[in-house]
Tab-separated table of C-alpha atoms and ligand atoms in Angstrom:
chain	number	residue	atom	x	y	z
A	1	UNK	CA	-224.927	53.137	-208.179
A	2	UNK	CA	-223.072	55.526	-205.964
A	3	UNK	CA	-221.013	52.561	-204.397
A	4	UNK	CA	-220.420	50.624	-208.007
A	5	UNK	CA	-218.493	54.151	-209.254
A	6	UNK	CA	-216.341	54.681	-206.793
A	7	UNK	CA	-215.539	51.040	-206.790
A	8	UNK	CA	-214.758	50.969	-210.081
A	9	UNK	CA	-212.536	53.950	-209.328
A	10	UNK	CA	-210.560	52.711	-206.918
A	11	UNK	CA	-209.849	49.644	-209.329
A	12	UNK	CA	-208.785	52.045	-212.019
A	13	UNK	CA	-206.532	53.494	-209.449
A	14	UNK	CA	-204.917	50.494	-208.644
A	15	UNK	CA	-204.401	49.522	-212.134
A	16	UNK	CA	-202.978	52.985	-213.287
A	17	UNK	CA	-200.832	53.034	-210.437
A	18	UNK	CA	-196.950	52.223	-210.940
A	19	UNK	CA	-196.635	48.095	-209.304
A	20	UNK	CA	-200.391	49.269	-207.625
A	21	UNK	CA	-202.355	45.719	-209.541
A	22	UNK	CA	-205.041	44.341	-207.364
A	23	UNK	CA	-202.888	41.562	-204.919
A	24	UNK	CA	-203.768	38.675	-205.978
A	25	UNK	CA	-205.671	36.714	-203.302
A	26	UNK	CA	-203.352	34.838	-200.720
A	27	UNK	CA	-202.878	33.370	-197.726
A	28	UNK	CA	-200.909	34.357	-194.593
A	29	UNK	CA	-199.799	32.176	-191.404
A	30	UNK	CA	-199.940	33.738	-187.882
A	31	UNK	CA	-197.797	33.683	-185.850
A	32	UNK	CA	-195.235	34.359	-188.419
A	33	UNK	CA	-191.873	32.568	-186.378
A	34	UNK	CA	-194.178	30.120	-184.004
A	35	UNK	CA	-191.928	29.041	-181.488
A	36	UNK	CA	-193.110	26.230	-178.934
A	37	UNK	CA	-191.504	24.240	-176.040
A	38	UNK	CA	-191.178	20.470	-177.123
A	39	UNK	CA	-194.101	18.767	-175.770
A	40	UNK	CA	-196.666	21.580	-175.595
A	41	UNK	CA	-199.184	21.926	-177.921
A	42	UNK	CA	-199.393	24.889	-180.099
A	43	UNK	CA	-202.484	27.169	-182.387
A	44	UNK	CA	-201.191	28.368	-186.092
A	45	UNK	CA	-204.071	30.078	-187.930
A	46	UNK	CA	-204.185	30.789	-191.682
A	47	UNK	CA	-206.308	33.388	-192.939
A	48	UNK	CA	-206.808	34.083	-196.650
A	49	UNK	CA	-207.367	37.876	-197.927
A	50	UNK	CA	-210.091	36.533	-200.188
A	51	UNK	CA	-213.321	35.180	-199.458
A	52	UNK	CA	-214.280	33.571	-202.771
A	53	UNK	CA	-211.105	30.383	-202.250
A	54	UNK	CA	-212.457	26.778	-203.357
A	55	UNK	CA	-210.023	25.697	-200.755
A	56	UNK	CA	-207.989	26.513	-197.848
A	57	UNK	CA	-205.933	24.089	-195.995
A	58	UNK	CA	-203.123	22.951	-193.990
A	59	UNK	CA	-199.826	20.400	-195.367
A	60	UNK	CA	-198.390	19.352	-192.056
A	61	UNK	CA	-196.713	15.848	-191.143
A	62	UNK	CA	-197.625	15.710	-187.616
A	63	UNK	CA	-200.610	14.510	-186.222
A	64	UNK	CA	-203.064	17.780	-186.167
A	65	UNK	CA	-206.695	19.096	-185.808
A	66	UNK	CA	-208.006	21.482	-188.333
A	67	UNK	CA	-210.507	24.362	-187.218
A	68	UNK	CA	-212.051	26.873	-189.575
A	69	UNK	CA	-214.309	29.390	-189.971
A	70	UNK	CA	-215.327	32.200	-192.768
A	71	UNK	CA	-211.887	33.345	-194.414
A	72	UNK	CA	-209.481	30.565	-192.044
A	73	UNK	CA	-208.096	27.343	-191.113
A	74	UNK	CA	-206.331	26.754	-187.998
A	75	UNK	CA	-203.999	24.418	-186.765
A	76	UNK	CA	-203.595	22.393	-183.631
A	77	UNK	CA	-201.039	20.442	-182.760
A	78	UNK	CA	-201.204	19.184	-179.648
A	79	UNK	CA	-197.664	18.105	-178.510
A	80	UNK	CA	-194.938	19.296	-180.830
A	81	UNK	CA	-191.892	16.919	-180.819
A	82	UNK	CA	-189.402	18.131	-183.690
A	83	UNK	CA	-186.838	20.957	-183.598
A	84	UNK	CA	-188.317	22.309	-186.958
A	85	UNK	CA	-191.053	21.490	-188.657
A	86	UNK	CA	-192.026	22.915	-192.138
A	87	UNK	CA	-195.708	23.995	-192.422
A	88	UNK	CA	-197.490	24.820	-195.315
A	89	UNK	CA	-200.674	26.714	-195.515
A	90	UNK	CA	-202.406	27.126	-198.815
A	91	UNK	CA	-205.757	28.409	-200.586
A	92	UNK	CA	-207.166	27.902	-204.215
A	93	UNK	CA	-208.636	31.114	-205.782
A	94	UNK	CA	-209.682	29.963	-209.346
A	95	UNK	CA	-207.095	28.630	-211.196
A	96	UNK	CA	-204.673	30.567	-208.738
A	97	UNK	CA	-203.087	28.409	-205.624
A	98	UNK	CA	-201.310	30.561	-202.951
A	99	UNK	CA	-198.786	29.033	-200.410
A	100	UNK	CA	-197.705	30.329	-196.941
A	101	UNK	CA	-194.631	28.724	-195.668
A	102	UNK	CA	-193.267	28.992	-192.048
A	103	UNK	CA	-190.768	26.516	-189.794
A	104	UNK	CA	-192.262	25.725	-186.579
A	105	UNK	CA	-189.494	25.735	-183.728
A	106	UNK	CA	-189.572	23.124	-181.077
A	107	UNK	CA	-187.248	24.012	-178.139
A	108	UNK	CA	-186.555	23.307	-174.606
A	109	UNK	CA	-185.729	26.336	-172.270
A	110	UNK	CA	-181.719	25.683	-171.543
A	111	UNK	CA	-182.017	26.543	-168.229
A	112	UNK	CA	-178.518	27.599	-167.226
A	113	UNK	CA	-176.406	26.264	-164.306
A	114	UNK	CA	-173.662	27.622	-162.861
A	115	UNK	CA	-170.870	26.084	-161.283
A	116	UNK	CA	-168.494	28.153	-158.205
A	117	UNK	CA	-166.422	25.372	-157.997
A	118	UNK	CA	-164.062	24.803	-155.195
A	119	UNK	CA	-164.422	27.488	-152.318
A	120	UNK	CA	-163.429	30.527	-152.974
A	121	UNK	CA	-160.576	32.472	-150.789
A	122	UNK	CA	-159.902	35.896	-151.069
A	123	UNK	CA	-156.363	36.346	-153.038
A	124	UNK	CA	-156.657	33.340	-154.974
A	125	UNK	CA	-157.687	32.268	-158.542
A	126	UNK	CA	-161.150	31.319	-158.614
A	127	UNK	CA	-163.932	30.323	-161.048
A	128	UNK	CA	-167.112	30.869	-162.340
A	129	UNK	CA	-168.635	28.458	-164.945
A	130	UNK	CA	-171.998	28.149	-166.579
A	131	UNK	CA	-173.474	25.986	-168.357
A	132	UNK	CA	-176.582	24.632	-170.563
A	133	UNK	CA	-176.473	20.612	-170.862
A	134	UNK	CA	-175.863	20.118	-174.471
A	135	UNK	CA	-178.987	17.417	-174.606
A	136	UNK	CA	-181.357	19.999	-174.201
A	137	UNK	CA	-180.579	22.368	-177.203
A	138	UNK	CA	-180.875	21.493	-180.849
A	139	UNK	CA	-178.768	19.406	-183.226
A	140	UNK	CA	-176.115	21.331	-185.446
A	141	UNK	CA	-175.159	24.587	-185.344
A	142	UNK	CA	-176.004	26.416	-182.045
A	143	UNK	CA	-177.139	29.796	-182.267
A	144	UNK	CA	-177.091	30.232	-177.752
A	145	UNK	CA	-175.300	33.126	-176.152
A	146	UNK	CA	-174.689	32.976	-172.623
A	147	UNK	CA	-173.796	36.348	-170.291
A	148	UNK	CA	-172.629	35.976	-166.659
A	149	UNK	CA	-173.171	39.506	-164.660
A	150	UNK	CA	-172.699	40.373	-161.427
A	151	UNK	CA	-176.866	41.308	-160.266
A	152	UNK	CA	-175.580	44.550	-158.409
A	153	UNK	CA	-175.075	46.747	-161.025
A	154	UNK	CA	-175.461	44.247	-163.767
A	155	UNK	CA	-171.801	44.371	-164.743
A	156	UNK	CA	-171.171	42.335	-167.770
A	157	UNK	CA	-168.362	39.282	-166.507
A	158	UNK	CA	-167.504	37.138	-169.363
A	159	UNK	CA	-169.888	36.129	-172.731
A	160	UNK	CA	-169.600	33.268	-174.751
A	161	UNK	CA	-171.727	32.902	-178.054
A	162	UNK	CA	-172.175	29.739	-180.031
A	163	UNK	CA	-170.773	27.332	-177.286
A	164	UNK	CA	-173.349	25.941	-174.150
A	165	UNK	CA	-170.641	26.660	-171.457
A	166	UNK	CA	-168.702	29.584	-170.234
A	167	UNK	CA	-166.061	30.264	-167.448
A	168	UNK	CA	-164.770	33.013	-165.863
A	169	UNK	CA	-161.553	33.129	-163.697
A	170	UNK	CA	-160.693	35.955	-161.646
A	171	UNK	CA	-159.076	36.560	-158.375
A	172	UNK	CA	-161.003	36.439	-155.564
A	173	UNK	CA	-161.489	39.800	-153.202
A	174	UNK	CA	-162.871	40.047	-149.960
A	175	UNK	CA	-165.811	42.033	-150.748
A	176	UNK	CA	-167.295	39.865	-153.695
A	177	UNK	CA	-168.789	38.046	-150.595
A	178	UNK	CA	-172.503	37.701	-150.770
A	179	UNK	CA	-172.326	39.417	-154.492
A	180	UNK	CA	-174.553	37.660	-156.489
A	181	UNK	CA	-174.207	36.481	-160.245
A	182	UNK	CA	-176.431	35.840	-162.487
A	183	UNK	CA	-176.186	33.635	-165.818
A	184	UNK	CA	-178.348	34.377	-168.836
A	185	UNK	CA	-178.921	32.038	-171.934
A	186	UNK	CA	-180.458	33.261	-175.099
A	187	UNK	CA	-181.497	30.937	-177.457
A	188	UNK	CA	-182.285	32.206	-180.964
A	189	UNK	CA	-184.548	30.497	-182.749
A	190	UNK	CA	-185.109	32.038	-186.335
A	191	UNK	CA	-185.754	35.658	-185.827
A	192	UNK	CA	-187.324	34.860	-182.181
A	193	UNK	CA	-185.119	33.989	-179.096
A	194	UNK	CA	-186.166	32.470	-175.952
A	195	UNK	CA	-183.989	33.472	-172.522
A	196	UNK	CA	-183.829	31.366	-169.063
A	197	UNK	CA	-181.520	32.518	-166.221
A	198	UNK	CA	-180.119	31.247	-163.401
A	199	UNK	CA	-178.247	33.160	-160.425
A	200	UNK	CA	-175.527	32.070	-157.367
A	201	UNK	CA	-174.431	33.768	-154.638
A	202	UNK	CA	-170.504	33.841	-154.075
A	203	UNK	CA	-169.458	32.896	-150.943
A	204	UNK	CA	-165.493	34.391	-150.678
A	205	UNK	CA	-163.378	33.379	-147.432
A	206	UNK	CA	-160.629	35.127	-146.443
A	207	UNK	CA	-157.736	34.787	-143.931
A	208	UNK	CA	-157.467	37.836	-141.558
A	209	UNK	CA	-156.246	40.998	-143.002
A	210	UNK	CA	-156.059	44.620	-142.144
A	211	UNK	CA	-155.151	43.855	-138.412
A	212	UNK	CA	-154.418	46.873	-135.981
A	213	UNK	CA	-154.206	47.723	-132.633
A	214	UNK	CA	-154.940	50.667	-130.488
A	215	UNK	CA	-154.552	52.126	-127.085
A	216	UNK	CA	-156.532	54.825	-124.903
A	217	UNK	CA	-155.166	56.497	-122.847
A	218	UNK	CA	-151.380	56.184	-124.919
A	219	UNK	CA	-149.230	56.705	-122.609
A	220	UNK	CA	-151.423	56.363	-119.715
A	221	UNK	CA	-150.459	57.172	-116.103
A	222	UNK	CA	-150.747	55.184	-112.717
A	223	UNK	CA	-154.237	54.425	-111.359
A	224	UNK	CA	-155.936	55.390	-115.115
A	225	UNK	CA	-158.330	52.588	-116.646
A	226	UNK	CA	-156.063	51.413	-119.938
A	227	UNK	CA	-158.274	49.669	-123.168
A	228	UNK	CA	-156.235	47.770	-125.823
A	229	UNK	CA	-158.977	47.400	-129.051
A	230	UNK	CA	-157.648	44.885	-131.557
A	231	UNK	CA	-159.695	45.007	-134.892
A	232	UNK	CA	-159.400	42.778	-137.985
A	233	UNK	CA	-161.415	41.715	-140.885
A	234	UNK	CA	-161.712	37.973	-142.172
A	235	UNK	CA	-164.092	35.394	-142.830
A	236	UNK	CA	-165.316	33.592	-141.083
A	237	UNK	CA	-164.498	36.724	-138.326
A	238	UNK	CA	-161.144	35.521	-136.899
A	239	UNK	CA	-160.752	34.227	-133.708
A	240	UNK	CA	-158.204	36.542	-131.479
A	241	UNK	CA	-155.325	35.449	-128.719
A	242	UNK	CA	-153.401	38.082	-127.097
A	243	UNK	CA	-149.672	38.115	-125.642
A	244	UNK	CA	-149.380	40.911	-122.872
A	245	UNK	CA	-147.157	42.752	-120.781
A	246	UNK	CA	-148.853	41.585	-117.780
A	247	UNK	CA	-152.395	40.059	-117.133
A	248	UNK	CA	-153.035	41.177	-113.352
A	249	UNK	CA	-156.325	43.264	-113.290
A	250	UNK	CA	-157.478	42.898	-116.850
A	251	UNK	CA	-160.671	41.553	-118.490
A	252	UNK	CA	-160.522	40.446	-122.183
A	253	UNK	CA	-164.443	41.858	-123.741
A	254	UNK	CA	-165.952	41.485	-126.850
A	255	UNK	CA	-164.701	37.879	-127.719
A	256	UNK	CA	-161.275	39.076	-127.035
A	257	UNK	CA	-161.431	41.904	-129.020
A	258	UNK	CA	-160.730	44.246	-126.123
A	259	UNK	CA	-158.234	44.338	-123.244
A	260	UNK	CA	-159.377	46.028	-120.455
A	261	UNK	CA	-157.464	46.868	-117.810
A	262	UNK	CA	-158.529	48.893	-114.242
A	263	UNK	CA	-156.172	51.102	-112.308
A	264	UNK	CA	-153.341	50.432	-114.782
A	265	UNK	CA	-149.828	50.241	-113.179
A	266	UNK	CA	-146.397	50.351	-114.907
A	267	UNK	CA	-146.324	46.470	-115.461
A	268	UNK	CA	-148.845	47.092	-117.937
A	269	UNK	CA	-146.997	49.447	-120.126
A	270	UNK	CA	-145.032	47.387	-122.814
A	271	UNK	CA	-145.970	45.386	-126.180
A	272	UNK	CA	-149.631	44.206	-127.078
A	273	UNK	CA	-149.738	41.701	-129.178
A	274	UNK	CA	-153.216	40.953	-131.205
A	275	UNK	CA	-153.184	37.547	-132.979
A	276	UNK	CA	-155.855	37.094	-135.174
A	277	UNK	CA	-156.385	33.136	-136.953
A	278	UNK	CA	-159.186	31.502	-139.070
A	279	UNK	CA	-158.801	28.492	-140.623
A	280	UNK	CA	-157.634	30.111	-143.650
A	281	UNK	CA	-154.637	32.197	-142.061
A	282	UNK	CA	-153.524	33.933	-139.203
A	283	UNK	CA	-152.688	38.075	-138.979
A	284	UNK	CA	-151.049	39.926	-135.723
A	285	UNK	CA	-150.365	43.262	-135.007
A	286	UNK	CA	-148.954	44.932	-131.690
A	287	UNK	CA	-148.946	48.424	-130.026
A	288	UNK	CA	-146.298	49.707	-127.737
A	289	UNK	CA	-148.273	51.140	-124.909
A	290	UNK	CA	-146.102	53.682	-123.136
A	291	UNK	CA	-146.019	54.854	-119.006
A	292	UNK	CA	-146.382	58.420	-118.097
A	293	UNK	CA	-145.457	58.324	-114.826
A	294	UNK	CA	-146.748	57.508	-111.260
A	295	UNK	CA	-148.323	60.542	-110.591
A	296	UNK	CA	-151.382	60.876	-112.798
A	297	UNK	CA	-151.619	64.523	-114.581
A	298	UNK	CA	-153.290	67.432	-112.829
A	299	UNK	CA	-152.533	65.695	-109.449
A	300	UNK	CA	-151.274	68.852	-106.884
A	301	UNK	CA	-147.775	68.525	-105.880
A	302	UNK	CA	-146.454	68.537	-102.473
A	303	UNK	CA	-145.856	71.891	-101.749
A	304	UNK	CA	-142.637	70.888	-100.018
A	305	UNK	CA	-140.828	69.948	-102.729
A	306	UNK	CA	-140.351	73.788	-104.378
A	307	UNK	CA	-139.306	74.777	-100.727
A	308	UNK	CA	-136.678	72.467	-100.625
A	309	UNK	CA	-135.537	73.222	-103.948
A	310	UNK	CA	-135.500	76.806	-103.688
A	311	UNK	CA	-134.085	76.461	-99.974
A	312	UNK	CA	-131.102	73.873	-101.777
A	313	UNK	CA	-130.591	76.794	-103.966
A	314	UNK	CA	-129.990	78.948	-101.332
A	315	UNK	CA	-127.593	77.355	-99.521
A	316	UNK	CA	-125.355	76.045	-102.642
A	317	UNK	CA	-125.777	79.934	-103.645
A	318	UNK	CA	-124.754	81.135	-100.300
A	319	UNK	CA	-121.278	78.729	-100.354
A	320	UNK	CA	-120.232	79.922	-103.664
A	321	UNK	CA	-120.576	83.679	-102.558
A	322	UNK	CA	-118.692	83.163	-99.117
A	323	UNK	CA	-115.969	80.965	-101.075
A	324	UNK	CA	-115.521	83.247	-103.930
A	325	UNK	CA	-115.550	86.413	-101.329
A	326	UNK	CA	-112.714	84.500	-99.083
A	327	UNK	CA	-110.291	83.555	-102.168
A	328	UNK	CA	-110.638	87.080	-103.523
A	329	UNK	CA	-110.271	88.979	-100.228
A	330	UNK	CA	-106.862	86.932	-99.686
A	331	UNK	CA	-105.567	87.633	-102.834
A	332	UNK	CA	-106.761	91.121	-103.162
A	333	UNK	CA	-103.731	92.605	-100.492
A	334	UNK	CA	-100.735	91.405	-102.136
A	335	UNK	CA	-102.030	93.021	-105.513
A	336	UNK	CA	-102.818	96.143	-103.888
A	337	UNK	CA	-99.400	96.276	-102.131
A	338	UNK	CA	-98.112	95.676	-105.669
A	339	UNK	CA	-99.596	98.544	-107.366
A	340	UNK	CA	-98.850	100.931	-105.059
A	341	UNK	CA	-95.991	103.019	-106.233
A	342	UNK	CA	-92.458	103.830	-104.262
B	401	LIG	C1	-208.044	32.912	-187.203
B	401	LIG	O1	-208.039	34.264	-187.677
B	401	LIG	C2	-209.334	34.790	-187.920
B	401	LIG	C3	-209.139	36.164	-188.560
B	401	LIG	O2	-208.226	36.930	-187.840
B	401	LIG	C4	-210.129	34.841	-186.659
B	401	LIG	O3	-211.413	35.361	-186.882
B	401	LIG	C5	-210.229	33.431	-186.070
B	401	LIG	O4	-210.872	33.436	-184.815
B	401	LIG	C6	-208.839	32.841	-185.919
B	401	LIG	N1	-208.978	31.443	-185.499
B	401	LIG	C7	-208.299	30.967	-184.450
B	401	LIG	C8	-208.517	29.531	-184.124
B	401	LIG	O5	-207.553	31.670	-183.779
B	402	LIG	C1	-211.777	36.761	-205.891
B	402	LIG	O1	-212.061	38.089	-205.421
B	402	LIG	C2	-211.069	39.043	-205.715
B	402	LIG	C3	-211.506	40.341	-205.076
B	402	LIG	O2	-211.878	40.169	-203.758
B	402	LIG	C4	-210.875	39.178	-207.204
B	402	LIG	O3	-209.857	40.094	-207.487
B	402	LIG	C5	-210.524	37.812	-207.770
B	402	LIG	O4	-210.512	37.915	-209.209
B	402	LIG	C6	-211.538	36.786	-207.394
B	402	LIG	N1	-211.093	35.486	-207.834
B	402	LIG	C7	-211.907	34.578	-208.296
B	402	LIG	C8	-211.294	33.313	-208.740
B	402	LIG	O5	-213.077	34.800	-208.332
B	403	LIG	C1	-169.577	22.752	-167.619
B	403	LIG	O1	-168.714	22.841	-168.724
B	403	LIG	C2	-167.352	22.620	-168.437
B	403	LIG	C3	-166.589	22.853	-169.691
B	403	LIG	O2	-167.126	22.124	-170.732
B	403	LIG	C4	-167.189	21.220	-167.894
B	403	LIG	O3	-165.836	21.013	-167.559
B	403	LIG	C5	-168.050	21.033	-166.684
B	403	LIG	O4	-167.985	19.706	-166.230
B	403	LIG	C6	-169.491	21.368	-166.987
B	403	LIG	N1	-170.254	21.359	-165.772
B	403	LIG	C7	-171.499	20.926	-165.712
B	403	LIG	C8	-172.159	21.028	-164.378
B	403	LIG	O5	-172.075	20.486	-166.690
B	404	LIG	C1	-185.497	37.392	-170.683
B	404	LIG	O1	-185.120	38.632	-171.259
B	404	LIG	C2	-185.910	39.744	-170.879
B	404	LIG	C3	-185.451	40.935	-171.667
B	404	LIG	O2	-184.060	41.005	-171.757
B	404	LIG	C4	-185.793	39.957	-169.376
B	404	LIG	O3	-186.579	41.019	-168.964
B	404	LIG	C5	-186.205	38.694	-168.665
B	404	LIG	O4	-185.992	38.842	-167.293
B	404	LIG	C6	-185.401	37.513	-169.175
B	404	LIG	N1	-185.909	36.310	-168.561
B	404	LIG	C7	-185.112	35.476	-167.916
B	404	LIG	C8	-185.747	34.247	-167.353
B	404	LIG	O5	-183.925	35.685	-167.814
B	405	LIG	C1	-156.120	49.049	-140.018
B	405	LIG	O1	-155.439	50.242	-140.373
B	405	LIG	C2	-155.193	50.373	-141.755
B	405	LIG	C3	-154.367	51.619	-141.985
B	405	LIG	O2	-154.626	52.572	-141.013
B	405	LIG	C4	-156.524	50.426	-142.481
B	405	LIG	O3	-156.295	50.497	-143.874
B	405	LIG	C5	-157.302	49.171	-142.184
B	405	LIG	O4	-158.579	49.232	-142.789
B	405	LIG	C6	-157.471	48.996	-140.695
B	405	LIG	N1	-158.106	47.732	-140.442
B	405	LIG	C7	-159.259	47.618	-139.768
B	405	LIG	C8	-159.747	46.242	-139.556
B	405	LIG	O5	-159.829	48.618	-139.315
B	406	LIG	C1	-162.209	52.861	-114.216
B	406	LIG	O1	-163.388	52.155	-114.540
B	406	LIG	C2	-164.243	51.898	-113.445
B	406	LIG	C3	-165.427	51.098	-113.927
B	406	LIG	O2	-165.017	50.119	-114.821
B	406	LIG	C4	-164.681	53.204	-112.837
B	406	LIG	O3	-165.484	52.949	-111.709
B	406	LIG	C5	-163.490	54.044	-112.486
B	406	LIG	O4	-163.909	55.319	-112.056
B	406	LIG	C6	-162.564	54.220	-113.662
B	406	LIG	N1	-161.368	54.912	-113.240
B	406	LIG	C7	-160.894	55.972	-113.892
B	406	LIG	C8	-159.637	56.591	-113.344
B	406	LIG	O5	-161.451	56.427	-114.892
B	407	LIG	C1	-151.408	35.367	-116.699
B	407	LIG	O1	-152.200	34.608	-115.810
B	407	LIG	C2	-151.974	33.210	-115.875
B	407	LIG	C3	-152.906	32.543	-114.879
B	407	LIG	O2	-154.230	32.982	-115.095
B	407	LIG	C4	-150.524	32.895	-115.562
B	407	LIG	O3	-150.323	31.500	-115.696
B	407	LIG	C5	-149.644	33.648	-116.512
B	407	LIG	O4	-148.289	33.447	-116.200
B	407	LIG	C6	-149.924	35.134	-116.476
B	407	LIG	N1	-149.152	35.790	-117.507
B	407	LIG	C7	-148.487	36.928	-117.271
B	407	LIG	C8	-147.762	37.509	-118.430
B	407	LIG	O5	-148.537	37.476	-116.200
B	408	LIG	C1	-160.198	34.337	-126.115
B	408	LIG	O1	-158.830	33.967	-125.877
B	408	LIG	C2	-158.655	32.780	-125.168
B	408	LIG	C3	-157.182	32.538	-124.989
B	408	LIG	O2	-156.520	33.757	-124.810
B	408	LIG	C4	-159.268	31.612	-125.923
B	408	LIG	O3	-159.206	30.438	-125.150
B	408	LIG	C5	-160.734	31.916	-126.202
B	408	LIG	O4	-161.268	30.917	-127.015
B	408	LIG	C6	-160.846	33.242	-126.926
B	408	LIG	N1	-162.221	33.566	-127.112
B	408	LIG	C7	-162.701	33.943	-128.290
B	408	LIG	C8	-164.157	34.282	-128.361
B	408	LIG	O5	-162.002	34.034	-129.279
């Protein structure tokens, strides 16, 4: 009794409501935007908001298999082969006949692949390309966007929408070396999209570059131990030669990197010349290594050498006192004869 009232209230509702009629009964397809790789089978399940339909059922081309239960009918197809496929679901309520309608879409994951070309060499034009073979996405108009990004930092490179290929050109840099790139393709398919990605690593080569040279001690003095570092940056790391003032005592360490020389003398002071080669270039750089002296700083000197010089000193001193007092002492008489009066 209780129930019955309020149900009859709620129908009231509806009906004075503005647009608020009862829904008619109808039928509704799940998923909405089924999407399915080509060749795997796929569920669609239609469920009708009524329970009193004389009929609920599926219109569908393809070989299927029909389930149901209280209030449904499902689908199975087990190996979908079409890029679309229009399905129709629909129930009879009475006189009434409601229809569902959806587009099935088949699709193969594009799985990108990307392309580095010819080697790549630092300071030259190089390319990136990526691509999705054609065969694999659907006739007519393709709605596919590819993005290339570099996977540090996910910096966007180049996009390319509509189109299964992309390139980028840029000019190669030393430190892109062992950067990796990634290439995304998104494949829309209705209001759904599917995505694959592939990724490369680049591989840049470079001829040597930023070549110097350094000495320690600079100047150095006899007897001191004398090291000549050459460093450089390439790749492949360059291989190093070196053209020296004199190669008596020294030992080349660190695959050449280092001259090392023990108890330098002045033959080693002079020009050292790093030259630095891979097989895509060759770099040099020199340092002029100067010579202090043969005495090595903070050595005591031999104390005779300030007694000589100061006893020099002396003497030179004393001959330019006893000349200056003979000349004057001649010349002094005649001038005092001179001024003397009468
Ligand atoms: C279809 O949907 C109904 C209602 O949601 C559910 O009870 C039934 O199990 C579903 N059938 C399949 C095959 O998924
Ligand atoms: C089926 O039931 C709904 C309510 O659930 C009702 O509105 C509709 O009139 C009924 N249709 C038939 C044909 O009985
Ligand atoms: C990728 O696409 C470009 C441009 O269409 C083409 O030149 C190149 O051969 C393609 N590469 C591959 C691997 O399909
Ligand atoms: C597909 O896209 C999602 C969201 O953007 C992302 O998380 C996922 O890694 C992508 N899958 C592939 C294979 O790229
Ligand atoms: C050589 O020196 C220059 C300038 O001082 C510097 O920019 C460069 O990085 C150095 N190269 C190496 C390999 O250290
Ligand atoms: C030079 O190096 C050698 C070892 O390599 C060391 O025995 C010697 O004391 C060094 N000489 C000087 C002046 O530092
Ligand atoms: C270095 O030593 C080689 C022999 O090992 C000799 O042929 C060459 O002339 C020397 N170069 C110099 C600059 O002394
Ligand atoms: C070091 O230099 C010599 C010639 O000066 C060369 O024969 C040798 O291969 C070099 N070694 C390396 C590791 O570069």
């Amino acid at each position: 009794m209780d129930l019955l009232q309020s149900w009859r209230a709620m129908v009231l509702l509806c009906l004075l409501l503005p647009g608020g009629r009862p829904s008619p009964c109808g039928v509704a397809i799940s998923p909405e935007e089924p999407a399915v790789e080509l060749g795997s089978s796929v569920v669609l399940n239609c469920t009708s908001s009524c329970g009193n339909y004389s009929q609920l059922g599926w219109e569908v081309s393809v070989q299927k298999m029909l389930a149901q239960g209280p209030g449904w009918v499902s689908l199975h197809i087990p190996s979908v082969s079409d890029w679309h496929l229009d399905l129709q679901c629909f129930g009879v309520f009475g006189k009434q006949r409601d229809i569902a309608v959806t587009t099935l879409h088949g699709y193969r994951l594009p799985l990108p692949q990307i392309d580095l070309g010819e080697e790549m060499v630092a300071g030259r034009e190089a390319r990136v390309a990526c691509n999705v073979s054609s065969r694999l996405l659907p006739p007519g108009p393709l709605d596919l966007e590819l993005t290339l990004t570099l996977s540090a930092g996910g910096r966007t490179l180049s996009t390319a929408r509509g189109r299964p290929w992309l390139v980028h050109g840029f000019t190669a840099r030393p430190e892109q070396d062992g950067q990796e790139v990634t290439c995304e393709a998104l494949l829309h398919l209705g209001r759904r999209w599917v995505n694959a990605s592939a990724a490369a690593t680049l591989r840049v080569w470079a001829a040597p570059y930023g070549v110097n040279v350094s000495a320690t001690p600079d100047p150095f003095a006899a007897g001191e131990n004398l090291t000549v570092t050459c460093r450089v940056q390439g790749n492949p790391p360059p291989q190093l030669r070196w053209e020296l003032p004199s190669n008596a005592s020294l030992e080349l360490r660190d695959g050449n990197a280092t001259v090392a020389v023990r108890g330098a003398g002045r033959q080693h002071s002079g020009t050292y010349r790093c030259l630095a080669a891979n097989r895509y270039g060759a770099g040099a750089a020199r340092a002029d290594v100067g010579f202090r002296g043969e005495v090595p700083a903070g050595s005591p000197r031999s104390p005779l050498v300030p007694v000589a010089v100061a006893l020099a000193v002396v003497v030179a001193l004393a001959a330019v006192a006893g000349l200056w007092y003979l000349s004057h002492a001649r010349g002094w008489r005649p001038m005092q004869e001179g001024a003397r009066p009468g």
